[in-house]
Coordinates of C-alpha atoms in Angstrom, one line a residue:
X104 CA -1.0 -77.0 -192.6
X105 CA -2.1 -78.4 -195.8
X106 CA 1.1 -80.1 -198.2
X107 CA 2.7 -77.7 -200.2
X108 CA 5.2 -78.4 -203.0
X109 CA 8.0 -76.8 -204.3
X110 CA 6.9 -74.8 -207.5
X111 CA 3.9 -73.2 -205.4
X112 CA 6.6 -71.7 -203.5
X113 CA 9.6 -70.9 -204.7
X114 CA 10.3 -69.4 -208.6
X115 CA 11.3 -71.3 -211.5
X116 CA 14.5 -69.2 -211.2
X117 CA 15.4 -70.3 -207.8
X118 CA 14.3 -73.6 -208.6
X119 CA 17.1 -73.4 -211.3
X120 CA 19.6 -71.7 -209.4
X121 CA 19.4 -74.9 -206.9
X122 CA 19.0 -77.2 -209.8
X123 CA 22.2 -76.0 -211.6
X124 CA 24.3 -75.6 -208.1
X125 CA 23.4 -79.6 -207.3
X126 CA 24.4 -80.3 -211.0
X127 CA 27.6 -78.8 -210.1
X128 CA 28.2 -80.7 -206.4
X129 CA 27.2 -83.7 -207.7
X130 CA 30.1 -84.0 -210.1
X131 CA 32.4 -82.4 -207.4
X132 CA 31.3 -85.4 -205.1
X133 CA 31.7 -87.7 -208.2
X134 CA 28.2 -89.2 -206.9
X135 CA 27.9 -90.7 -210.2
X136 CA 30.5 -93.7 -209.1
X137 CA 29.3 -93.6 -205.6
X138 CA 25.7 -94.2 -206.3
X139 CA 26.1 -96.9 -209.1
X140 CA 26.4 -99.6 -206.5
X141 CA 23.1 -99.2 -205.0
X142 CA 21.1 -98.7 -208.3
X143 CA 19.9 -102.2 -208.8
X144 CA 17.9 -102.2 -205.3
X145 CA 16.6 -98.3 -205.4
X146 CA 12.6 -97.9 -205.8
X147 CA 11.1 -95.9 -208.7
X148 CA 9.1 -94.2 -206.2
X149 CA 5.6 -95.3 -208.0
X150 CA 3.4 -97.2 -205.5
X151 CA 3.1 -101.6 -206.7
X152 CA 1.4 -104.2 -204.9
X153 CA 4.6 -105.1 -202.8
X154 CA 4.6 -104.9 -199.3
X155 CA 6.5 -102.7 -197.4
X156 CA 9.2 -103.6 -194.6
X157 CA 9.3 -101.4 -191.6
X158 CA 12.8 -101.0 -189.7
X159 CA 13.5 -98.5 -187.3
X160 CA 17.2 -99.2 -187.0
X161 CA 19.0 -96.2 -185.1
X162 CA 22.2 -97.6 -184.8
X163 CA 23.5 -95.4 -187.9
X164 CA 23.6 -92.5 -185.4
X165 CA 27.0 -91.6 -182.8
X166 CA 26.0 -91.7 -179.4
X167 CA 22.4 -92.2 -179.9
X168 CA 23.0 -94.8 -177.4
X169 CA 23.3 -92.8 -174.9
X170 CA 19.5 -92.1 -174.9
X171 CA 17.7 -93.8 -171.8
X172 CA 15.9 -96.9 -173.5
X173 CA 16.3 -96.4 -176.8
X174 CA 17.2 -99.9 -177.5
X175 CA 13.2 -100.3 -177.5
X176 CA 12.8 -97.4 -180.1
X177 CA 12.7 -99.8 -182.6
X178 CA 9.2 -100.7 -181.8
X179 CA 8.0 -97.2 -183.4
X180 CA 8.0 -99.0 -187.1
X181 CA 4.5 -100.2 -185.6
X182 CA 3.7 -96.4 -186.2
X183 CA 4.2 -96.4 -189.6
X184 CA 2.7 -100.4 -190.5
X185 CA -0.3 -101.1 -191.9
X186 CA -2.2 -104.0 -192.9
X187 CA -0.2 -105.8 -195.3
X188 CA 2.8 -104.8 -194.1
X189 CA 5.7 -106.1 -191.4
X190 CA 7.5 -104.4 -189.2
X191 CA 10.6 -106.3 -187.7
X192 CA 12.4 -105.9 -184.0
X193 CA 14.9 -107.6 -182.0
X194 CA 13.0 -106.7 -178.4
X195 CA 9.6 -107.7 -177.4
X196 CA 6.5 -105.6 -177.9
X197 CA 5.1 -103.7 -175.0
X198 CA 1.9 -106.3 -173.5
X199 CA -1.0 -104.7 -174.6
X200 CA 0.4 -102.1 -177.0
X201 CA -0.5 -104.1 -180.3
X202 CA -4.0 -104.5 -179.4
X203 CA -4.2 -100.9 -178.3
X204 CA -2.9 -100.1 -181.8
X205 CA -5.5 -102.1 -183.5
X206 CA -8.8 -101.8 -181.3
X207 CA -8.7 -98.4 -180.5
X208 CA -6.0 -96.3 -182.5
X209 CA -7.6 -98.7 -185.8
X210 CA -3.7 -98.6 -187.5
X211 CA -4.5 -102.2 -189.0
X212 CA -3.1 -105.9 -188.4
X213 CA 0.7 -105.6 -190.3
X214 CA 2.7 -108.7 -189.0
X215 CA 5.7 -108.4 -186.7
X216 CA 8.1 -110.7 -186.9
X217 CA 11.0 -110.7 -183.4
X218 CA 14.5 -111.5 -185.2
X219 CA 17.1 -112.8 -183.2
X220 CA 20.0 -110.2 -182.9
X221 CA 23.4 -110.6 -184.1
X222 CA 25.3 -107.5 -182.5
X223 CA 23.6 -106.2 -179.9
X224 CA 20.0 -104.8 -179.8
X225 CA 20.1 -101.9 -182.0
X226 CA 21.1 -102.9 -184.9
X227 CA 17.9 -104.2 -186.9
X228 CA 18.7 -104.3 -190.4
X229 CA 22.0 -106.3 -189.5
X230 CA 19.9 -108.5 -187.7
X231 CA 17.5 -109.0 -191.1
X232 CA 19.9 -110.2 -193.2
X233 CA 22.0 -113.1 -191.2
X234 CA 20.7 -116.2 -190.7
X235 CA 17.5 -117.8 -189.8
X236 CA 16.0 -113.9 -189.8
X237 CA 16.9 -113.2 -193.1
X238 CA 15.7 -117.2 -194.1
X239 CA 11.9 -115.7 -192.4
X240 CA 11.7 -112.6 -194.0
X241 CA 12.8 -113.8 -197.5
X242 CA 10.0 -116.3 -197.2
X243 CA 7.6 -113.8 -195.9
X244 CA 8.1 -111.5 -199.1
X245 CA 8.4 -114.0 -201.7
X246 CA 5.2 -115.3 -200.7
X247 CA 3.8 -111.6 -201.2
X248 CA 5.3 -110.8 -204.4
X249 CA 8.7 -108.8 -202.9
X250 CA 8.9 -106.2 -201.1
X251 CA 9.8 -102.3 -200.4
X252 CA 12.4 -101.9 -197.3
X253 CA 11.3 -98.5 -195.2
X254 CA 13.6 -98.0 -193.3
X255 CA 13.9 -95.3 -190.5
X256 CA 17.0 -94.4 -191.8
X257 CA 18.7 -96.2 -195.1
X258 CA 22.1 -96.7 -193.8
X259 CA 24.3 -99.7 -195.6
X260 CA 23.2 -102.4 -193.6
X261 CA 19.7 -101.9 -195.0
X262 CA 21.0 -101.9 -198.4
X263 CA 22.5 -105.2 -197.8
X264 CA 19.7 -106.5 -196.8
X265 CA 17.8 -105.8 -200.0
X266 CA 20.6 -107.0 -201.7
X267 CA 20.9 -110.4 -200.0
X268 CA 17.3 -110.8 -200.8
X269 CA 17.4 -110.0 -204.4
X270 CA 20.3 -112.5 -204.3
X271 CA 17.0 -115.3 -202.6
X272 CA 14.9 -114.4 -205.6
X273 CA 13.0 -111.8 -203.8
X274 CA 11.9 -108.4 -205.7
X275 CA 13.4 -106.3 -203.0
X276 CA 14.0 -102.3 -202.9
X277 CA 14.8 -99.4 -200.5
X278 CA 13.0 -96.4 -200.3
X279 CA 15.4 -94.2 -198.6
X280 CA 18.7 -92.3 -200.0
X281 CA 21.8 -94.2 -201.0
X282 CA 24.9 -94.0 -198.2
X283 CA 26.6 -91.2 -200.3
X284 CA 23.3 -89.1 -200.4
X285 CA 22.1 -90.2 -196.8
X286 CA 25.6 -89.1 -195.2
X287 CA 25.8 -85.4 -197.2
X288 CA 22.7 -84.5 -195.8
X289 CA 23.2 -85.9 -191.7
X290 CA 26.6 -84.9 -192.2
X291 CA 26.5 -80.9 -190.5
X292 CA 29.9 -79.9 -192.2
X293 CA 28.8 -81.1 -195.7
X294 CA 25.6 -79.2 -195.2
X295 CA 27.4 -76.2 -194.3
X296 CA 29.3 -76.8 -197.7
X297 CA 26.3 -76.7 -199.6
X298 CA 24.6 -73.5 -197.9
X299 CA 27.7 -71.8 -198.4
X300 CA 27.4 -72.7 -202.5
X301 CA 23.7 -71.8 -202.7
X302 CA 23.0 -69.0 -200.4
X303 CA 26.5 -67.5 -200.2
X304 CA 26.6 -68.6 -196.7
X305 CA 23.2 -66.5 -195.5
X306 CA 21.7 -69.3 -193.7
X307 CA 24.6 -70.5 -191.8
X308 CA 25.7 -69.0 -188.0
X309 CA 29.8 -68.2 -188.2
X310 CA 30.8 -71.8 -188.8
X311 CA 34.3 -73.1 -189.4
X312 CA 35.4 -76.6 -189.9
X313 CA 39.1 -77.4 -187.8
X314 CA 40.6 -80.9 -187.7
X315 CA 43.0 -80.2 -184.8
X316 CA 42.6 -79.8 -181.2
X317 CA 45.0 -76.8 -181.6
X318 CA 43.5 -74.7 -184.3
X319 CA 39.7 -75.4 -182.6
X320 CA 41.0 -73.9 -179.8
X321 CA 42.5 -70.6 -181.4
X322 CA 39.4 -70.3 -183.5
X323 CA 37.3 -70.5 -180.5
X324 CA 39.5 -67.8 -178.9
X325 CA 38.7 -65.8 -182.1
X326 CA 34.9 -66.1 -182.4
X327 CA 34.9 -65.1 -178.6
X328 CA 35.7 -61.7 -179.5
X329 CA 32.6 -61.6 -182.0
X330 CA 29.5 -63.6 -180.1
X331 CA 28.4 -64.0 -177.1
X332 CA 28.4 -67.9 -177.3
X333 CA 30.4 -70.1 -179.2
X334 CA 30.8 -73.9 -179.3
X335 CA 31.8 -77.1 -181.2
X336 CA 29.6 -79.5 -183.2
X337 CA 30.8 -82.9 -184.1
X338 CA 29.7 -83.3 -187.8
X339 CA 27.2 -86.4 -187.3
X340 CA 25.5 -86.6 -184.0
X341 CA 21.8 -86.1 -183.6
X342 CA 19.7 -83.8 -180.7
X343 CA 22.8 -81.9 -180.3
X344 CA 24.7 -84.8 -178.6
X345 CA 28.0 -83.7 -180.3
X346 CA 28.0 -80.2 -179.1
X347 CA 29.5 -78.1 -176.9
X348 CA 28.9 -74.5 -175.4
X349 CA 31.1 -72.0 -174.0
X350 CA 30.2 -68.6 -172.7
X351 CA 32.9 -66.2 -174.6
X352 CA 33.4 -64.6 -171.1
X353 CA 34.8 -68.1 -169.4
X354 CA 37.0 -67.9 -172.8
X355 CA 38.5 -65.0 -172.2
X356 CA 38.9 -65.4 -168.6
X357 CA 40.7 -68.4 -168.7
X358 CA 44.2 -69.6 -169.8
X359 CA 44.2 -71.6 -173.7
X360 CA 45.7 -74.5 -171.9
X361 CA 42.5 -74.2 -169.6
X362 CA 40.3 -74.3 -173.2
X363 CA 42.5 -76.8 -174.5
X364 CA 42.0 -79.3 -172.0
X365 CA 38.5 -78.7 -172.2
X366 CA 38.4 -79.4 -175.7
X367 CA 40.2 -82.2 -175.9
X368 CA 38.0 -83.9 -173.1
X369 CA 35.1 -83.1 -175.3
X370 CA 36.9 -84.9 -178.3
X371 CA 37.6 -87.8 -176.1
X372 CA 34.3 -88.1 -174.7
X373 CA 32.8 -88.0 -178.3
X374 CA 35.6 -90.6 -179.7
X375 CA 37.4 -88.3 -182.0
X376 CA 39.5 -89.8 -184.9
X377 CA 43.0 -87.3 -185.4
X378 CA 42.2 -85.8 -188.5
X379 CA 38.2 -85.7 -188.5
X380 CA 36.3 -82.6 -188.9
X381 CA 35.0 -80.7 -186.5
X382 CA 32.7 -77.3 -186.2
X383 CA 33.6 -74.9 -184.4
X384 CA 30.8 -72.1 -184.4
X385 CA 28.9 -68.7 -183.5
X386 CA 26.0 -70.1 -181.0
X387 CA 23.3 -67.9 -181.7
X388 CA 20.5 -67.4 -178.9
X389 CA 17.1 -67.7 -179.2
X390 CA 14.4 -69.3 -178.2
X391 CA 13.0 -70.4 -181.2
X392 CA 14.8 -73.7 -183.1
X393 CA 11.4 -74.8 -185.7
X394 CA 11.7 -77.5 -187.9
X395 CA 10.6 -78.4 -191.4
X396 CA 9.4 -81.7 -192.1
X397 CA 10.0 -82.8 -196.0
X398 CA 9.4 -85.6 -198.2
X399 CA 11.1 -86.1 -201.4
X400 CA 10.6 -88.4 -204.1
X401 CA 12.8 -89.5 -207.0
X402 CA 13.5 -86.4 -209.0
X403 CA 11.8 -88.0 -212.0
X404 CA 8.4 -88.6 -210.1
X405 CA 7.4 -85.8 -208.3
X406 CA 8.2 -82.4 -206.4
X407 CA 9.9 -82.3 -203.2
X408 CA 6.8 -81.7 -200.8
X409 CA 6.6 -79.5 -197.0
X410 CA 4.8 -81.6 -194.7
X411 CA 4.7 -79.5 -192.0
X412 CA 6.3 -76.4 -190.2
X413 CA 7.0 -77.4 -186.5
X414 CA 8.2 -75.6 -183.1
X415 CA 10.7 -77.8 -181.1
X416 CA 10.8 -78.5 -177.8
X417 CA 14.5 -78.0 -176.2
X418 CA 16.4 -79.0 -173.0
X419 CA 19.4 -77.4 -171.3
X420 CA 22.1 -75.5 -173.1
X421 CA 23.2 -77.7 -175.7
X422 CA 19.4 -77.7 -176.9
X423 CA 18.6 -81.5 -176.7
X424 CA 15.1 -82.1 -178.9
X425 CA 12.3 -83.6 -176.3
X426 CA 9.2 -83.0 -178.5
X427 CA 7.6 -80.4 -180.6
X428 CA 4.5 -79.0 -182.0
X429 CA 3.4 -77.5 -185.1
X430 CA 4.4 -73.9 -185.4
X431 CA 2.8 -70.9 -184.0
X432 CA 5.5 -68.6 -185.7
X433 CA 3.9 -65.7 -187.8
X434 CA 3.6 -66.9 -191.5
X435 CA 6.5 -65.0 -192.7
X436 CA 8.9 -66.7 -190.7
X437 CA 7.1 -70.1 -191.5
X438 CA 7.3 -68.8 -195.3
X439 CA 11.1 -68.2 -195.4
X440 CA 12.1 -71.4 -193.2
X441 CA 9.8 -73.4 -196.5
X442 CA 11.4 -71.2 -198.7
X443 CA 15.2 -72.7 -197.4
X444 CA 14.1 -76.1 -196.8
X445 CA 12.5 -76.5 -200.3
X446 CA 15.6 -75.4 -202.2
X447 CA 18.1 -77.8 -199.6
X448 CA 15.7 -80.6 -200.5
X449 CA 15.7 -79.5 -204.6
X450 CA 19.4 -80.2 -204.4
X451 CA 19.1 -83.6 -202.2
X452 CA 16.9 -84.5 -204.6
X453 CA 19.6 -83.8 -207.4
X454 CA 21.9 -86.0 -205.7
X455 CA 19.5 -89.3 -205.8
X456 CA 17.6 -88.9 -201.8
X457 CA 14.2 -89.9 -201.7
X458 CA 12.2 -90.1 -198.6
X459 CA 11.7 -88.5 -195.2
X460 CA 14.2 -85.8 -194.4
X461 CA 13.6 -82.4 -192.3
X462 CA 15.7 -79.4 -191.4
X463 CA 16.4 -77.7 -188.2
X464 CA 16.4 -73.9 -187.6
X465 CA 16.9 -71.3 -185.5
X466 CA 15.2 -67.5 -186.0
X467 CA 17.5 -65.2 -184.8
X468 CA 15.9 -61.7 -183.8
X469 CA 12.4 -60.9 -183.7
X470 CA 10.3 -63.3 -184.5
X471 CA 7.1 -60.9 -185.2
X472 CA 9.9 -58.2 -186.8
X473 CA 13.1 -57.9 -187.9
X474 CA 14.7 -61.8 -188.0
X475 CA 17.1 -63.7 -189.7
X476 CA 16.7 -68.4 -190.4
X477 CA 19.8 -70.5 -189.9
X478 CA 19.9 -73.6 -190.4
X479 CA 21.6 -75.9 -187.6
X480 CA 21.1 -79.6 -189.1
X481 CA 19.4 -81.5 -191.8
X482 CA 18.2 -85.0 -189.8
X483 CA 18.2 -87.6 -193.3
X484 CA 16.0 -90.0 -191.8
X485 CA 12.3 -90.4 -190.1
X486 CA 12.6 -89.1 -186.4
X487 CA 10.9 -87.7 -183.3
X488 CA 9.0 -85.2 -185.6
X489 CA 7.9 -86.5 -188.4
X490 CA 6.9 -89.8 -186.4
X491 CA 4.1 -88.6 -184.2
X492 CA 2.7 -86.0 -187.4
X493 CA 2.9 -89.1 -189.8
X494 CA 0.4 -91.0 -186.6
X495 CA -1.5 -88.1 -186.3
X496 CA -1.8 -88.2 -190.6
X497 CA -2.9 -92.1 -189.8
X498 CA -5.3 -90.7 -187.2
X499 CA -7.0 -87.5 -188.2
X500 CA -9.2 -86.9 -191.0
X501 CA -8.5 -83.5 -192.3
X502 CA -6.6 -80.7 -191.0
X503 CA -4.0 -81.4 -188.0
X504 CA -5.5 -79.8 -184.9
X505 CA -3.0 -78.4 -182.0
X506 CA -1.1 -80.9 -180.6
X507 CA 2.3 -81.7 -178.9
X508 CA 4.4 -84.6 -179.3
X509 CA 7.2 -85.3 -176.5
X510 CA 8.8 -87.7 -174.3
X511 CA 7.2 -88.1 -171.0
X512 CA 9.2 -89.5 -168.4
X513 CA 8.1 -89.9 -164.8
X514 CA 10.1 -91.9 -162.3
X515 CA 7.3 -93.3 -160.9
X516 CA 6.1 -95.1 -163.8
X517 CA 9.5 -97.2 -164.1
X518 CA 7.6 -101.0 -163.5
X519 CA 4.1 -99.5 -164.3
X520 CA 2.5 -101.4 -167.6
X521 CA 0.8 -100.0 -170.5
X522 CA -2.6 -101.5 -169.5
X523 CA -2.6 -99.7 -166.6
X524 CA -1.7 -96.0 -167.9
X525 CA -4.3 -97.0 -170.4
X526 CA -7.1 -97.8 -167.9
X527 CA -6.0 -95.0 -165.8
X528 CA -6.0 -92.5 -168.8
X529 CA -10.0 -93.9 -170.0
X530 CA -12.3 -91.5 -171.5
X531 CA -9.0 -89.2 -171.9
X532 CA -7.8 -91.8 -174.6
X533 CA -8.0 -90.1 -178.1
X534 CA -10.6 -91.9 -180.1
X535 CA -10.3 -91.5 -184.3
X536 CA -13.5 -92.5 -184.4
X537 CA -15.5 -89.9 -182.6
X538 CA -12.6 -87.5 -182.1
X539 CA -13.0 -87.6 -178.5
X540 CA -10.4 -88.0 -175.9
X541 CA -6.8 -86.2 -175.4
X542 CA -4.4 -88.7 -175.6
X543 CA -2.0 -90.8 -178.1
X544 CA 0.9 -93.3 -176.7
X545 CA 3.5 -94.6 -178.6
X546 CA 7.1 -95.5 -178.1
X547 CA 6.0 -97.3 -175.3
X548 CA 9.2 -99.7 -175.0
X549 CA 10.9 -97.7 -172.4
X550 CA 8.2 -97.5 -170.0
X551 CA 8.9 -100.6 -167.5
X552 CA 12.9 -100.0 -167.1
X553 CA 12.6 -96.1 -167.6
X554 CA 9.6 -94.8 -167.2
X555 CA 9.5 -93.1 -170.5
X556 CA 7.0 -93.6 -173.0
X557 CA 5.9 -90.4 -175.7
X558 CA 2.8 -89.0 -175.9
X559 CA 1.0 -86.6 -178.1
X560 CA -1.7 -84.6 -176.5
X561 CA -4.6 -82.9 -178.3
X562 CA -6.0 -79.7 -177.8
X563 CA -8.6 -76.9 -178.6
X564 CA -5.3 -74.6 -178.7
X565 CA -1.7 -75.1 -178.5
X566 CA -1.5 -73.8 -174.9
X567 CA -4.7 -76.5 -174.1
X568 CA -2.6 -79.0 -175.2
X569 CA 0.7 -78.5 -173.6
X570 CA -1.8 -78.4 -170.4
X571 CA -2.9 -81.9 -171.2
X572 CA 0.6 -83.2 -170.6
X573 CA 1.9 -80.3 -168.0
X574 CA -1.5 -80.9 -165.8
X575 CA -4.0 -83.2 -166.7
X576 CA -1.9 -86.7 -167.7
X577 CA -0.3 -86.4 -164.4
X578 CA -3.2 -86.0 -162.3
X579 CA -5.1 -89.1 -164.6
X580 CA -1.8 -91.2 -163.5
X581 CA -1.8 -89.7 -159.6
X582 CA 1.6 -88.6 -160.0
X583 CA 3.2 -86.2 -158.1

């Protein structure tokens, strides 16, 4: 789909309506004094001649650790690099995956610079700003003029890195939402809050927000007698890695000191502090959880702008994101899941976020009748989306042609290098050039230890390319 922005979409009296309620929230969140801080070191959003600092520091996110290999998701800045530019990581780059990037994908010659890192291997931006790193990359944009910081997501450890090269004489600014923005948007209660104030509630499932074991138990009990499913959502965790389902029947079969324990195991597992927020909530079923994909400037440049409309690809009950693809949804379910996104990202905007952000769905009902949206999460940062559409923007000249974008994992690749999938894949590689061939690789890092690398896989049709990586990648690798 082409870009769209918010005004082509939604009335001037909607527009206003989420205009006046973000006025509103933003004094209730006193974001006025919370912001200030990070003013000095916040870009205007107009394009200069600086380069731009890549960082794809994941660290900011609970449990994301948890993910096999995703200490070498860091190396997915190179996505987003171009010539000019630097992209920084604490691992080592795949062998052969930067010359594959420049000879055949044609995504420029940014530099890379390997910092040496300070609390383990996840956390990039920490790693920027201490020491000898922070001596090379203050060097490296003062010799350019400054520089823009991009991060994956703009947590504080990024903004101190701007600001400890400001304080070396460097011109150096984030393009990203300050903490208090970034954490209202990844922050599912908070989101909740906000629906509730703008929509009356109409795009949330049944949600409560509990802060004892006790009292999520008895409102579990409760929703039991209403849906079908119910479950708990810890406020900040990504890909549904703070969740938990429960069939209402098990509830109702089973003793509250059976539920309780249950709970509590979940709260342990998840490191629960007494006293924190958690959701407890109406799980809806469905088959269809689509995603918008938005980018928003600084209110005083631009229009919050739709990207893209996208399908995502789920695993197991607690629906864990694995890929996606962009939507095959009829347009009036694409229209209303814009229409919801564009005024949630109006009001972000109010409250000082610029950058990548999306929103996750769910269509309840029909899909080609009578259907309801609700919103599940807003992700406030670049992700597993938006990363492979932004490569296939770098990549394809025009309109985006069916594709899917997913982790592929294969226990028989664990050891196998990226010059040999690439050798084996030939003629299958996807070409800008001509067009021709099937296949994109990135995220590469987990391949020797995991055997996980992501892929995107062209097609004439969406059901051609899912068949690219159900059929034809594993018979090009002789897998079994």
């Amino acid at each position: 789909m082409k870009e769209v922005f918010a005004s082509e979409l939604l009335s001037s009296e909607t527009l206003e309506h989420a205009r006046k309620v973000a006025r509103e929230l933003y004094d209730e969140f006193d974001l006025d004094a919370a912001l200030a801080p990070y003013s000095p070191y916040r870009h205007d959003g107009v394009r200069d001649e600086r380069p731009v600092l890549h960082l794809e520091d994941v660290s900011g996110i609970p449990f994301v650790a948890d993910i096999p290999g995703v200490e070498e998701y860091q190396h997915r800045a190179r996505v987003r690099a171009e010539t000019g530019d630097l992209f920084v990581a604490v691992t080592s780059p795949v062998e052969g995956y930067e010359a594959y990037c420049q000879q055949k994908l044609g995504l420029g010659e940014p530099d890379f610079f390997q910092a040496k890192p300070v609390s383990g291997p996840m956390t990039i931006a920490e790693a920027c700003a201490y020491g000898h790193n922070l001596d090379r990359i203050a060097e490296w944009a003062a010799e350019r003029g400054g520089v823009v910081i991009e991060p994956y997501m703009s947590i504080e450890a990024v903004w101190t890195l701007a600001e400890k090269l400001s304080e070396r004489g460097v011109d150096a600014s984030v393009t990203g939402p300050p903490p208090p923005a970034l954490w209202i948007a990844n922050d599912k209660g908070a989101l909740a809050g906000v629906i509730d104030r703008v929509a009356d509630g109409a795009w949330n499932v049944e949600t409560h927000q509990e802060t004892a074991p006790e009292a999520m138990v008895r409102r579990l009990i409760e929703l039991a007698e209403r849906h079908h499913m119910v479950g708990l959502k810890r406020t900040r965790c990504a890909s549904a890695m703070g969740n938990i389902v429960f069939e209402s029947a098990m509830i109702r079969r089973v003793e509250p000191i059976e539920l309780d324990r249950q709970v509590r195991q979940f709260l342990t597992k998840t490191e629960w502090d007494e006293g924190e927020e958690v959701l407890v909530v109406e799980w809806a079923q469905t088959d269809e959880s689509p995603s918008t994909q938005m980018w928003i400037p600084p209110a005083d440049v631009g229009e919050v702008r739709l990207d893209g409309v996208y399908q995502q690809i789920l695993s197991g009950p607690e629906r864990v994101f694995v890929g996606s693809r962009p939507s095959t949804l009829p347009d009036e379910v694409n229209r209303q899941l814009a229409e919801a996104s564009f005024v949630l990202a109006t009001i972000f905007q109010e409250f000082g976020y610029v950058g990548r952000c999306s929103f996750d769905f769910i269509v309840v009902g029909d899909p080609e009748g009578d259907f309801d949206i609700r919103v599940t999460e807003c992700n406030g940062r670049w992700g597993g989306t938006s990363t492979p559409m932004h490569l296939v923007d770098r990549l394809v000249n025009g309109a985006r042609p069916p594709y899917i974008a997913q982790d592929y994992v294969h226990p028989e690749l664990v050891g196998v290098g990226l010059p040999h999938i690439l050798e084996a894949v030939g003629d299958e590689l996807f070409d800008p050039e001509t067009g021709e061939g099937r296949f994109v690789f990135y995220n590469c890092g987990p391949l020797a230890k995991k055997g996980k690398l992501d892929v995107i896989s062209f097609g004439a049709t969406p059901a051609d390319a899912q068949e690219g990586v159900q059929r034809v990648l594993p018979e090009l690798l002789g897998l079994s």
